[in-house]
């Protein structure tokens, strides 16, 4: 009977005690979250309930397994398994706690600062810091797991002896990876490009959606994703429309007939912008910028608070202005003359000129008088 009760008491007691401690901890975090609603820290810490309970359960079972006297012939394997679970769950808890602290700091910063550019910069740095922390904790946890095996401990001395040669070989083989890694850190803390920035890369316009230590993802306007190494942004020029300020100035061109009513177009542009919610009201203008033998080029300048709004303002102005010209001033639209020019009905000569335009040579005399 003792052989049955002892394992049940040890294992069952560990599980029940784990559930009770986990429930009590979660209850305290929930009350703290309700009491301090201005910070999301306590609510974020509740996301670590599962790894926290795994740590408690594996630690209790690992410490009391000898008392259970269960499957003693497999004691070494079971003990090592519990140790691996304890190490992995501890690393999981550490990552969750770090993520909660970092996310809380970012939320507080975003709430106190209203500059979108600075908020995006901090968001980019926080994202990359969390990836570095997760990578470091994962590597340490993996190393700790490997050291639980005696064979790995014996191999440690030989690995350290050949560390110099392996380091040189790894440095040469991973040169591209290391360059991307340092480029990612340079982007994060050099404020070159941030999450949410509007960029033009290789002729593609889009928004920076994800930044890691090795690659960067740009979401284009048609929902495509362009993934490229971060070293691209440290070695090649690119357009960043959100650098400094997100406010933008847009240009709209029309090619019209020379008789187009420019003054009326300025008034119509003002009316269109007043009804366009995407226009930020900073500035606008309309002027003739170029002429050709058949048409003239009219340019309108409009402003908006960001790249998305400037696109809306441009297409709205272009569409409504063309519609207004078609309805009210159709003569202003460009025309192509395909008919022959009419000849003058009469030709008069004056001082050697025909119709005042072409110089004519006098006809030779045919007789002598």
GROMACS .gro file of C-alpha atoms in nm:
model
  369
    1UNK     CA    1   0.000   0.000   0.000
    2UNK     CA    2   0.286   0.234   0.080
    3UNK     CA    3   0.433   0.174  -0.266
    4UNK     CA    4   0.111   0.313  -0.417
    5UNK     CA    5   0.039   0.596  -0.175
    6UNK     CA    6   0.390   0.739  -0.172
    7UNK     CA    7   0.405   0.816  -0.549
    8UNK     CA    8   0.048   0.947  -0.545
    9UNK     CA    9   0.120   1.177  -0.253
   10UNK     CA   10   0.447   1.306  -0.401
   11UNK     CA   11   0.327   1.353  -0.759
   12UNK     CA   12  -0.030   1.452  -0.674
   13UNK     CA   13   0.087   1.689  -0.402
   14UNK     CA   14   0.331   1.856  -0.642
   15UNK     CA   15   0.063   1.904  -0.905
   16UNK     CA   16  -0.198   2.031  -0.659
   17UNK     CA   17   0.049   2.266  -0.491
   18UNK     CA   18   0.153   2.396  -0.833
   19UNK     CA   19  -0.207   2.469  -0.928
   20UNK     CA   20  -0.274   2.645  -0.596
   21UNK     CA   21   0.036   2.862  -0.614
   22UNK     CA   22  -0.035   2.941  -0.981
   23UNK     CA   23  -0.396   3.035  -0.901
   24UNK     CA   24  -0.292   3.255  -0.607
   25UNK     CA   25  -0.024   3.429  -0.814
   26UNK     CA   26  -0.267   3.490  -1.099
   27UNK     CA   27  -0.523   3.629  -0.854
   28UNK     CA   28  -0.268   3.873  -0.713
   29UNK     CA   29  -0.166   3.984  -1.061
   30UNK     CA   30  -0.529   4.034  -1.161
   31UNK     CA   31  -0.598   4.251  -0.856
   32UNK     CA   32  -0.281   4.450  -0.918
   33UNK     CA   33  -0.389   4.501  -1.279
   34UNK     CA   34  -0.730   4.631  -1.166
   35UNK     CA   35  -0.570   4.859  -0.909
   36UNK     CA   36  -0.307   4.999  -1.146
   37UNK     CA   37  -0.496   5.040  -1.472
   38UNK     CA   38  -0.251   5.301  -1.598
   39UNK     CA   39   0.021   5.042  -1.660
   40UNK     CA   40  -0.017   4.716  -1.855
   41UNK     CA   41   0.267   4.544  -1.665
   42UNK     CA   42   0.054   4.321  -1.443
   43UNK     CA   43  -0.173   4.217  -1.727
   44UNK     CA   44   0.129   4.130  -1.942
   45UNK     CA   45   0.286   3.927  -1.660
   46UNK     CA   46  -0.026   3.708  -1.654
   47UNK     CA   47   0.075   3.578  -1.997
   48UNK     CA   48   0.349   3.380  -1.824
   49UNK     CA   49   0.108   3.162  -1.626
   50UNK     CA   50   0.184   2.841  -1.814
   51UNK     CA   51   0.567   2.858  -1.804
   52UNK     CA   52   0.548   2.973  -1.442
   53UNK     CA   53   0.345   2.667  -1.345
   54UNK     CA   54   0.581   2.444  -1.544
   55UNK     CA   55   0.873   2.584  -1.344
   56UNK     CA   56   0.695   2.517  -1.014
   57UNK     CA   57   0.582   2.168  -1.107
   58UNK     CA   58   0.914   2.054  -1.255
   59UNK     CA   59   1.109   2.200  -0.962
   60UNK     CA   60   0.887   2.024  -0.706
   61UNK     CA   61   0.896   1.694  -0.891
   62UNK     CA   62   1.271   1.718  -0.939
   63UNK     CA   63   1.327   1.783  -0.569
   64UNK     CA   64   1.085   1.519  -0.440
   65UNK     CA   65   1.122   1.245  -0.699
   66UNK     CA   66   1.365   1.048  -0.484
   67UNK     CA   67   1.098   1.028  -0.214
   68UNK     CA   68   0.844   0.885  -0.457
   69UNK     CA   69   1.055   0.574  -0.524
   70UNK     CA   70   0.884   0.527  -0.860
   71UNK     CA   71   1.057   0.363  -1.158
   72UNK     CA   72   1.388   0.364  -0.979
   73UNK     CA   73   1.557   0.183  -1.267
   74UNK     CA   74   1.486   0.490  -1.484
   75UNK     CA   75   1.569   0.743  -1.214
   76UNK     CA   76   1.856   0.901  -1.405
   77UNK     CA   77   1.656   0.948  -1.727
   78UNK     CA   78   1.349   1.085  -1.550
   79UNK     CA   79   1.559   1.321  -1.338
   80UNK     CA   80   1.740   1.451  -1.645
   81UNK     CA   81   1.409   1.502  -1.828
   82UNK     CA   82   1.272   1.702  -1.536
   83UNK     CA   83   1.590   1.910  -1.534
   84UNK     CA   84   1.555   1.986  -1.905
   85UNK     CA   85   1.191   2.086  -1.856
   86UNK     CA   86   1.293   2.308  -1.563
   87UNK     CA   87   1.563   2.483  -1.768
   88UNK     CA   88   1.337   2.533  -2.071
   89UNK     CA   89   1.041   2.663  -1.868
   90UNK     CA   90   1.270   2.898  -1.673
   91UNK     CA   91   1.399   3.045  -1.998
   92UNK     CA   92   1.038   3.081  -2.114
   93UNK     CA   93   0.945   3.269  -1.795
   94UNK     CA   94   1.247   3.499  -1.825
   95UNK     CA   95   1.153   3.589  -2.184
   96UNK     CA   96   0.792   3.658  -2.085
   97UNK     CA   97   0.897   3.879  -1.793
   98UNK     CA   98   1.143   4.071  -2.012
   99UNK     CA   99   0.878   4.116  -2.279
  100UNK     CA  100   0.631   4.249  -2.021
  101UNK     CA  101   0.882   4.500  -1.881
  102UNK     CA  102   0.993   4.619  -2.226
  103UNK     CA  103   0.636   4.647  -2.358
  104UNK     CA  104   0.532   4.842  -2.049
  105UNK     CA  105   0.821   5.085  -2.093
  106UNK     CA  106   0.731   5.135  -2.459
  107UNK     CA  107   0.362   5.194  -2.378
  108UNK     CA  108   0.453   5.452  -2.117
  109UNK     CA  109   0.688   5.628  -2.359
  110UNK     CA  110   0.427   5.629  -2.638
  111UNK     CA  111   0.169   5.772  -2.400
  112UNK     CA  112   0.395   6.058  -2.285
  113UNK     CA  113   0.539   6.151  -2.627
  114UNK     CA  114   0.318   6.250  -2.918
  115UNK     CA  115   0.586   6.269  -3.185
  116UNK     CA  116   0.512   5.976  -3.423
  117UNK     CA  117   0.870   5.963  -3.551
  118UNK     CA  118   1.021   5.926  -3.203
  119UNK     CA  119   0.759   5.668  -3.105
  120UNK     CA  120   0.837   5.459  -3.415
  121UNK     CA  121   1.210   5.483  -3.341
  122UNK     CA  122   1.162   5.354  -2.985
  123UNK     CA  123   0.929   5.084  -3.111
  124UNK     CA  124   1.196   4.963  -3.355
  125UNK     CA  125   1.463   4.960  -3.084
  126UNK     CA  126   1.234   4.777  -2.840
  127UNK     CA  127   1.149   4.515  -3.101
  128UNK     CA  128   1.513   4.442  -3.177
  129UNK     CA  129   1.610   4.445  -2.808
  130UNK     CA  130   1.347   4.180  -2.738
  131UNK     CA  131   1.481   3.965  -3.020
  132UNK     CA  132   1.834   3.995  -2.881
  133UNK     CA  133   1.716   3.908  -2.528
  134UNK     CA  134   1.520   3.608  -2.657
  135UNK     CA  135   1.820   3.488  -2.858
  136UNK     CA  136   2.061   3.525  -2.564
  137UNK     CA  137   1.828   3.350  -2.320
  138UNK     CA  138   1.764   3.073  -2.573
  139UNK     CA  139   2.135   3.016  -2.630
  140UNK     CA  140   2.209   3.009  -2.255
  141UNK     CA  141   1.920   2.768  -2.196
  142UNK     CA  142   2.036   2.540  -2.479
  143UNK     CA  143   2.392   2.542  -2.341
  144UNK     CA  144   2.264   2.461  -1.991
  145UNK     CA  145   2.060   2.171  -2.132
  146UNK     CA  146   2.360   2.030  -2.316
  147UNK     CA  147   2.576   2.050  -2.003
  148UNK     CA  148   2.337   1.814  -1.822
  149UNK     CA  149   2.473   1.532  -2.039
  150UNK     CA  150   2.809   1.392  -1.923
  151UNK     CA  151   2.931   1.343  -2.280
  152UNK     CA  152   2.889   1.713  -2.347
  153UNK     CA  153   3.091   1.802  -2.038
  154UNK     CA  154   3.377   1.584  -2.157
  155UNK     CA  155   3.365   1.742  -2.499
  156UNK     CA  156   3.382   2.089  -2.348
  157UNK     CA  157   3.756   2.082  -2.300
  158UNK     CA  158   3.827   1.985  -2.660
  159UNK     CA  159   3.579   2.244  -2.784
  160UNK     CA  160   3.753   2.517  -2.587
  161UNK     CA  161   4.090   2.403  -2.719
  162UNK     CA  162   3.975   2.437  -3.079
  163UNK     CA  163   3.770   2.752  -3.017
  164UNK     CA  164   4.027   2.975  -3.187
  165UNK     CA  165   4.026   2.781  -3.513
  166UNK     CA  166   3.648   2.739  -3.507
  167UNK     CA  167   3.608   3.110  -3.444
  168UNK     CA  168   3.814   3.198  -3.752
  169UNK     CA  169   3.630   2.946  -3.969
  170UNK     CA  170   3.290   3.060  -3.840
  171UNK     CA  171   3.382   3.424  -3.892
  172UNK     CA  172   3.474   3.364  -4.256
  173UNK     CA  173   3.171   3.141  -4.323
  174UNK     CA  174   2.923   3.370  -4.148
  175UNK     CA  175   3.059   3.698  -4.279
  176UNK     CA  176   2.732   3.784  -4.454
  177UNK     CA  177   2.526   3.687  -4.150
  178UNK     CA  178   2.743   3.894  -3.917
  179UNK     CA  179   2.725   4.194  -4.148
  180UNK     CA  180   2.346   4.171  -4.145
  181UNK     CA  181   2.350   4.137  -3.767
  182UNK     CA  182   2.555   4.452  -3.718
  183UNK     CA  183   2.349   4.629  -3.983
  184UNK     CA  184   2.035   4.544  -3.786
  185UNK     CA  185   2.183   4.696  -3.472
  186UNK     CA  186   2.292   5.001  -3.672
  187UNK     CA  187   1.937   5.048  -3.806
  188UNK     CA  188   1.785   5.008  -3.459
  189UNK     CA  189   2.005   5.263  -3.285
  190UNK     CA  190   2.111   5.476  -3.581
  191UNK     CA  191   1.753   5.585  -3.655
  192UNK     CA  192   1.788   5.517  -4.028
  193UNK     CA  193   1.454   5.342  -4.078
  194UNK     CA  194   1.180   5.256  -3.830
  195UNK     CA  195   0.870   5.043  -3.809
  196UNK     CA  196   0.584   5.219  -3.983
  197UNK     CA  197   0.807   5.438  -4.202
  198UNK     CA  198   0.701   5.494  -4.563
  199UNK     CA  199   0.990   5.402  -4.792
  200UNK     CA  200   1.064   5.358  -5.162
  201UNK     CA  201   1.296   5.063  -5.228
  202UNK     CA  202   1.392   4.955  -5.580
  203UNK     CA  203   1.105   5.161  -5.718
  204UNK     CA  204   0.849   4.998  -5.483
  205UNK     CA  205   0.650   5.219  -5.246
  206UNK     CA  206   0.551   5.065  -4.914
  207UNK     CA  207   0.554   5.067  -4.534
  208UNK     CA  208   0.815   4.903  -4.311
  209UNK     CA  209   0.625   4.620  -4.142
  210UNK     CA  210   0.894   4.416  -3.967
  211UNK     CA  211   1.259   4.465  -3.871
  212UNK     CA  212   1.476   4.183  -3.739
  213UNK     CA  213   1.848   4.151  -3.686
  214UNK     CA  214   1.894   3.997  -4.031
  215UNK     CA  215   1.610   4.104  -4.262
  216UNK     CA  216   1.351   4.376  -4.312
  217UNK     CA  217   0.999   4.343  -4.457
  218UNK     CA  218   0.825   4.618  -4.656
  219UNK     CA  219   0.449   4.595  -4.716
  220UNK     CA  220   0.360   4.751  -5.050
  221UNK     CA  221   0.039   4.938  -5.128
  222UNK     CA  222  -0.104   4.628  -5.304
  223UNK     CA  223  -0.044   4.407  -4.995
  224UNK     CA  224   0.273   4.242  -5.125
  225UNK     CA  225   0.570   4.183  -4.892
  226UNK     CA  226   0.925   4.263  -5.000
  227UNK     CA  227   1.186   4.097  -4.778
  228UNK     CA  228   1.548   4.205  -4.805
  229UNK     CA  229   1.860   4.190  -4.586
  230UNK     CA  230   1.905   4.482  -4.350
  231UNK     CA  231   2.253   4.539  -4.495
  232UNK     CA  232   2.075   4.677  -4.803
  233UNK     CA  233   1.965   4.984  -4.605
  234UNK     CA  234   2.317   5.053  -4.480
  235UNK     CA  235   2.489   5.014  -4.818
  236UNK     CA  236   2.245   5.154  -5.077
  237UNK     CA  237   2.040   5.474  -5.101
  238UNK     CA  238   1.664   5.457  -5.046
  239UNK     CA  239   1.380   5.705  -4.999
  240UNK     CA  240   1.233   5.747  -4.651
  241UNK     CA  241   0.923   5.963  -4.671
  242UNK     CA  242   0.871   5.956  -4.294
  243UNK     CA  243   1.217   6.080  -4.201
  244UNK     CA  244   1.198   6.376  -3.964
  245UNK     CA  245   0.831   6.451  -4.021
  246UNK     CA  246   0.550   6.257  -4.184
  247UNK     CA  247   0.406   6.572  -4.350
  248UNK     CA  248   0.432   6.566  -4.728
  249UNK     CA  249   0.378   6.783  -5.035
  250UNK     CA  250   0.225   6.627  -5.344
  251UNK     CA  251   0.221   6.733  -5.710
  252UNK     CA  252  -0.055   6.695  -5.968
  253UNK     CA  253   0.010   6.766  -6.338
  254UNK     CA  254  -0.230   6.841  -6.624
  255UNK     CA  255  -0.151   6.893  -6.992
  256UNK     CA  256  -0.408   7.142  -7.124
  257UNK     CA  257  -0.476   7.369  -7.416
  258UNK     CA  258  -0.326   7.716  -7.410
  259UNK     CA  259  -0.674   7.863  -7.363
  260UNK     CA  260  -0.729   7.686  -7.028
  261UNK     CA  261  -0.866   7.922  -6.755
  262UNK     CA  262  -0.578   7.916  -6.509
  263UNK     CA  263  -0.731   8.165  -6.266
  264UNK     CA  264  -1.056   7.970  -6.251
  265UNK     CA  265  -0.857   7.652  -6.197
  266UNK     CA  266  -0.691   7.807  -5.892
  267UNK     CA  267  -1.033   7.887  -5.746
  268UNK     CA  268  -1.159   7.539  -5.823
  269UNK     CA  269  -0.851   7.384  -5.661
  270UNK     CA  270  -0.922   7.580  -5.345
  271UNK     CA  271  -1.284   7.458  -5.342
  272UNK     CA  272  -1.180   7.096  -5.398
  273UNK     CA  273  -0.928   7.104  -5.115
  274UNK     CA  274  -1.173   7.260  -4.873
  275UNK     CA  275  -1.405   6.962  -4.925
  276UNK     CA  276  -1.124   6.703  -4.906
  277UNK     CA  277  -1.080   6.573  -4.550
  278UNK     CA  278  -0.730   6.438  -4.626
  279UNK     CA  279  -0.590   6.788  -4.695
  280UNK     CA  280  -0.417   6.927  -4.385
  281UNK     CA  281  -0.473   7.293  -4.478
  282UNK     CA  282  -0.106   7.391  -4.474
  283UNK     CA  283  -0.057   7.503  -4.833
  284UNK     CA  284  -0.168   7.474  -5.194
  285UNK     CA  285  -0.088   7.636  -5.525
  286UNK     CA  286  -0.134   7.615  -5.902
  287UNK     CA  287   0.092   7.746  -6.177
  288UNK     CA  288   0.187   7.694  -6.542
  289UNK     CA  289   0.527   7.525  -6.537
  290UNK     CA  290   0.591   7.447  -6.905
  291UNK     CA  291   0.454   7.493  -7.257
  292UNK     CA  292   0.477   7.307  -7.587
  293UNK     CA  293   0.355   7.406  -7.935
  294UNK     CA  294   0.025   7.227  -7.866
  295UNK     CA  295  -0.028   7.227  -7.488
  296UNK     CA  296   0.084   7.378  -7.163
  297UNK     CA  297   0.170   7.199  -6.839
  298UNK     CA  298  -0.021   7.305  -6.527
  299UNK     CA  299   0.107   7.195  -6.186
  300UNK     CA  300  -0.083   7.191  -5.856
  301UNK     CA  301   0.089   7.164  -5.516
  302UNK     CA  302  -0.105   7.014  -5.224
  303UNK     CA  303  -0.008   6.908  -4.871
  304UNK     CA  304  -0.115   6.636  -4.626
  305UNK     CA  305  -0.010   6.494  -4.292
  306UNK     CA  306   0.134   6.165  -4.423
  307UNK     CA  307   0.194   5.956  -4.735
  308UNK     CA  308  -0.147   5.787  -4.731
  309UNK     CA  309  -0.333   6.118  -4.714
  310UNK     CA  310  -0.119   6.283  -4.982
  311UNK     CA  311  -0.213   6.002  -5.220
  312UNK     CA  312  -0.582   6.059  -5.143
  313UNK     CA  313  -0.551   6.434  -5.196
  314UNK     CA  314  -0.369   6.394  -5.528
  315UNK     CA  315  -0.614   6.150  -5.683
  316UNK     CA  316  -0.910   6.357  -5.558
  317UNK     CA  317  -0.774   6.681  -5.706
  318UNK     CA  318  -0.682   6.515  -6.035
  319UNK     CA  319  -1.020   6.346  -6.079
  320UNK     CA  320  -1.242   6.638  -5.980
  321UNK     CA  321  -1.042   6.895  -6.177
  322UNK     CA  322  -1.062   6.689  -6.498
  323UNK     CA  323  -1.435   6.636  -6.448
  324UNK     CA  324  -1.487   7.010  -6.392
  325UNK     CA  325  -1.292   7.099  -6.704
  326UNK     CA  326  -1.490   6.849  -6.915
  327UNK     CA  327  -1.821   6.987  -6.789
  328UNK     CA  328  -1.752   7.360  -6.767
  329UNK     CA  329  -1.453   7.430  -6.994
  330UNK     CA  330  -1.417   7.157  -7.257
  331UNK     CA  331  -1.213   7.389  -7.478
  332UNK     CA  332  -0.933   7.372  -7.218
  333UNK     CA  333  -0.865   7.006  -7.285
  334UNK     CA  334  -0.574   6.929  -7.517
  335UNK     CA  335  -0.664   6.898  -7.887
  336UNK     CA  336  -0.482   6.754  -8.185
  337UNK     CA  337  -0.546   6.930  -8.520
  338UNK     CA  338  -0.572   6.679  -8.804
  339UNK     CA  339  -0.742   6.896  -9.077
  340UNK     CA  340  -0.549   7.083  -9.348
  341UNK     CA  341  -0.506   7.455  -9.297
  342UNK     CA  342  -0.740   7.658  -9.527
  343UNK     CA  343  -0.581   7.861  -9.806
  344UNK     CA  344  -0.648   8.237  -9.820
  345UNK     CA  345  -0.936   8.339 -10.052
  346UNK     CA  346  -0.748   8.627 -10.216
  347UNK     CA  347  -0.386   8.711 -10.264
  348UNK     CA  348  -0.275   9.070 -10.257
  349UNK     CA  349   0.071   9.197 -10.327
  350UNK     CA  350   0.225   9.482 -10.143
  351UNK     CA  351   0.594   9.567 -10.152
  352UNK     CA  352   0.684   9.221 -10.273
  353UNK     CA  353   0.469   9.037 -10.006
  354UNK     CA  354   0.164   8.817 -10.072
  355UNK     CA  355  -0.112   8.864  -9.810
  356UNK     CA  356   0.140   9.035  -9.591
  357UNK     CA  357   0.307   8.699  -9.514
  358UNK     CA  358   0.508   8.543  -9.797
  359UNK     CA  359   0.767   8.719 -10.009
  360UNK     CA  360   0.705   8.667 -10.383
  361UNK     CA  361   0.960   8.714 -10.663
  362UNK     CA  362   0.833   8.936 -10.951
  363UNK     CA  363   0.748   8.742 -11.271
  364UNK     CA  364   0.988   8.805 -11.564
  365UNK     CA  365   0.870   9.017 -11.857
  366UNK     CA  366   0.802   8.839 -12.180
  367UNK     CA  367   0.819   9.134 -12.421
  368UNK     CA  368   1.009   9.452 -12.496
  369UNK     CA  369   0.845   9.778 -12.572
   0.00000   0.00000   0.00000
